[in-house]
Amino acid sequence: MFISIRQSRDEPMTDGGRTEPEPPEDHGNRTVENAVMLGFFVVLVAAGIWLLVTMADLRKVQDCAAQGRRNCATIEVPDRAR
């Protein structure tokens, strides 16, 4: 039976027990990122609400037309100036 133990040529990972402290996280960037994500979420929710309202209005007009009614769409006429 042949067993080979290969030693690494890299230097050992420890440097005498000293450990370097990890750099502190940049909380300024984190705050900006959170603000951007909140803005994106607000825009996404607003777009979703707008889409739902538009679809509901369209459904009402289509239901009216499917029943054979006339004048289903609202027509806005400006008031006469006297």
XYZ file of N, CA and C in Angstrom:
246
model
N 0.845 -1.159 0.000
C 0.000 0.000 0.000
C 0.901 1.236 0.000
N 0.495 2.248 -0.830
C 1.297 3.456 -0.982
C 0.481 4.654 -0.505
N 0.973 5.365 0.498
C 0.315 6.543 1.031
C 1.254 7.719 0.848
N 0.721 8.771 0.240
C 1.529 9.952 0.009
C 0.924 11.123 0.782
N 1.748 11.795 1.553
C 1.316 12.986 2.267
C 2.000 14.157 1.594
N 1.190 15.035 1.063
C 1.722 16.168 0.335
C 1.634 17.399 1.221
N 2.716 18.103 1.345
C 2.724 19.298 2.174
C 2.508 20.523 1.299
N 1.783 21.465 1.852
C 1.489 22.683 1.124
C 2.717 23.572 1.099
N 2.892 24.266 -0.001
C 4.011 25.199 -0.126
C 3.631 26.596 0.370
N 2.340 26.795 0.674
C 1.891 28.090 1.172
C 2.333 28.287 2.610
N 2.459 29.552 2.990
C 2.807 29.856 4.371
C 1.613 29.557 5.259
N 1.865 29.234 6.519
C 0.748 28.951 7.416
C -0.166 30.169 7.572
N -1.431 29.908 7.811
C -2.416 30.973 7.901
C -2.303 31.771 9.198
N -1.749 31.194 10.217
C -1.643 31.911 11.491
C -0.357 32.701 11.522
N -0.397 33.839 12.199
C 0.810 34.667 12.299
C 1.145 34.908 13.770
N 1.275 33.831 14.506
C 1.698 33.948 15.883
C 0.565 34.276 16.840
N -0.636 33.986 16.481
C -1.752 34.214 17.379
C -2.381 35.591 17.247
N -1.784 36.484 16.456
C -2.364 37.815 16.286
C -3.470 37.735 15.237
N -4.556 38.385 15.515
C -5.629 38.466 14.532
C -5.915 39.928 14.262
N -6.111 40.224 13.007
C -6.429 41.602 12.642
C -7.919 41.830 12.815
N -8.301 42.968 13.389
C -9.735 43.230 13.523
C -10.360 43.459 12.149
N -11.600 43.000 12.020
C -12.301 43.186 10.755
C -12.642 44.660 10.582
N -12.603 45.144 9.352
C -12.950 46.554 9.146
C -14.411 46.794 9.484
N -14.715 47.939 10.063
C -16.117 48.207 10.420
C -16.977 48.364 9.166
N -18.248 47.982 9.314
C -19.163 48.128 8.183
C -19.448 49.604 7.947
N -19.647 49.942 6.703
C -19.926 51.329 6.349
C -21.425 51.561 6.493
N -21.836 52.112 7.640
C -23.258 52.308 7.903
C -23.847 53.411 7.039
N -23.037 54.321 6.540
C -23.534 55.374 5.662
C -24.083 54.796 4.373
N -23.369 53.872 3.769
C -23.851 53.233 2.538
C -25.084 52.392 2.809
N -25.121 51.764 3.962
C -26.255 50.915 4.291
C -27.529 51.749 4.417
N -27.408 52.929 4.997
C -28.565 53.812 5.141
C -29.066 54.271 3.776
N -28.141 54.614 2.899
C -28.525 55.046 1.545
C -29.182 53.897 0.803
N -28.626 52.711 0.919
C -29.205 51.549 0.246
C -30.614 51.267 0.761
N -30.813 51.379 2.067
C -32.145 51.160 2.635
C -33.131 52.212 2.142
N -32.695 53.458 2.030
C -33.574 54.523 1.544
C -33.950 54.288 0.083
N -32.991 53.857 -0.723
C -33.267 53.575 -2.135
C -34.242 52.406 -2.259
N -34.041 51.367 -1.465
C -34.942 50.213 -1.507
C -36.349 50.595 -1.048
N -36.464 51.455 -0.042
C -37.772 51.911 0.415
C -38.466 52.715 -0.682
N -37.727 53.602 -1.360
C -38.291 54.370 -2.461
C -38.768 53.472 -3.582
N -37.971 52.471 -3.917
C -38.351 51.520 -4.963
C -39.620 50.770 -4.569
N -39.719 50.368 -3.309
C -40.891 49.647 -2.822
C -42.137 50.526 -2.883
N -42.011 51.787 -2.514
C -43.150 52.708 -2.554
C -43.625 52.905 -3.992
N -42.685 53.086 -4.925
C -43.048 53.241 -6.340
C -43.716 51.973 -6.857
N -43.212 50.827 -6.459
C -43.788 49.554 -6.895
C -45.212 49.386 -6.376
N -45.456 49.734 -5.125
C -46.800 49.625 -4.555
C -47.740 50.620 -5.236
N -47.284 51.848 -5.465
C -48.123 52.857 -6.130
C -48.491 52.406 -7.543
N -47.537 51.842 -8.271
C -47.818 51.348 -9.622
C -48.822 50.194 -9.575
N -48.712 49.331 -8.586
C -49.651 48.225 -8.443
C -51.064 48.709 -8.149
N -51.186 49.704 -7.279
C -52.508 50.256 -6.961
C -53.109 50.927 -8.190
N -52.307 51.703 -8.911
C -52.794 52.353 -10.129
C -53.286 51.317 -11.134
N -52.524 50.237 -11.291
C -52.898 49.180 -12.229
C -54.211 48.517 -11.814
N -54.381 48.260 -10.533
C -55.622 47.639 -10.063
C -56.828 48.541 -10.288
N -56.682 49.841 -10.033
C -57.792 50.774 -10.235
C -58.143 50.861 -11.716
N -57.137 50.919 -12.567
C -57.377 50.979 -14.021
C -58.078 49.722 -14.507
N -57.656 48.574 -14.013
C -58.294 47.321 -14.421
C -59.739 47.249 -13.933
N -60.015 47.759 -12.743
C -61.390 47.749 -12.222
C -62.292 48.648 -13.068
N -61.784 49.817 -13.452
C -62.580 50.710 -14.311
C -62.858 50.074 -15.668
N -61.867 49.452 -16.232
C -62.034 48.795 -17.526
C -63.033 47.647 -17.427
N -62.987 46.906 -16.322
C -63.921 45.801 -16.136
C -65.366 46.310 -16.065
N -65.573 47.442 -15.391
C -66.923 48.009 -15.305
C -67.456 48.382 -16.691
N -66.606 48.992 -17.508
C -67.021 49.382 -18.860
C -67.312 48.142 -19.698
N -66.479 47.107 -19.578
C -66.697 45.883 -20.351
C -67.959 45.152 -19.910
N -68.237 45.141 -18.613
C -69.469 44.516 -18.132
C -70.696 45.250 -18.659
N -70.620 46.575 -18.668
C -71.724 47.387 -19.173
C -71.964 47.087 -20.657
N -70.890 47.047 -21.441
C -71.009 46.791 -22.874
C -71.484 45.364 -23.142
N -71.081 44.406 -22.298
C -71.481 43.019 -22.493
C -72.974 42.833 -22.245
N -73.568 43.696 -21.442
C -75.006 43.612 -21.178
C -75.825 44.296 -22.260
N -75.155 44.896 -23.225
C -75.855 45.522 -24.334
C -76.296 46.950 -24.056
N -75.800 47.533 -23.028
C -76.172 48.908 -22.705
C -75.441 49.879 -23.615
N -75.989 51.073 -23.717
C -75.332 52.133 -24.480
C -74.769 53.154 -23.498
N -73.877 53.966 -23.993
C -73.271 55.031 -23.189
C -72.609 54.500 -21.909
N -71.820 53.469 -22.068
C -71.139 52.886 -20.910
C -69.955 53.735 -20.463
N -69.257 54.305 -21.404
C -68.095 55.119 -21.067
C -68.563 56.502 -20.657
N -67.935 57.053 -19.652
C -68.307 58.400 -19.222
C -67.671 59.420 -20.156
N -68.448 60.383 -20.534
C -67.957 61.446 -21.401
C -68.022 62.738 -20.608
N -66.899 63.336 -20.428
C -66.850 64.569 -19.663
C -67.068 65.765 -20.607
N -68.077 66.552 -20.298
C -68.397 67.715 -21.108
C -68.115 68.948 -20.262
N -67.321 69.876 -20.764
C -67.040 71.058 -19.960
C -68.280 71.937 -19.821
N -68.387 72.610 -18.686
C -69.519 73.514 -18.455
C -69.440 74.694 -19.405
N -70.627 75.199 -19.762
C -70.666 76.371 -20.644
C -70.330 77.631 -19.852
N -69.551 78.452 -20.429
C -69.264 79.738 -19.815
C -70.321 80.728 -20.282
N -71.000 81.400 -19.406
C -72.079 82.320 -19.787
C -71.593 83.723 -19.803
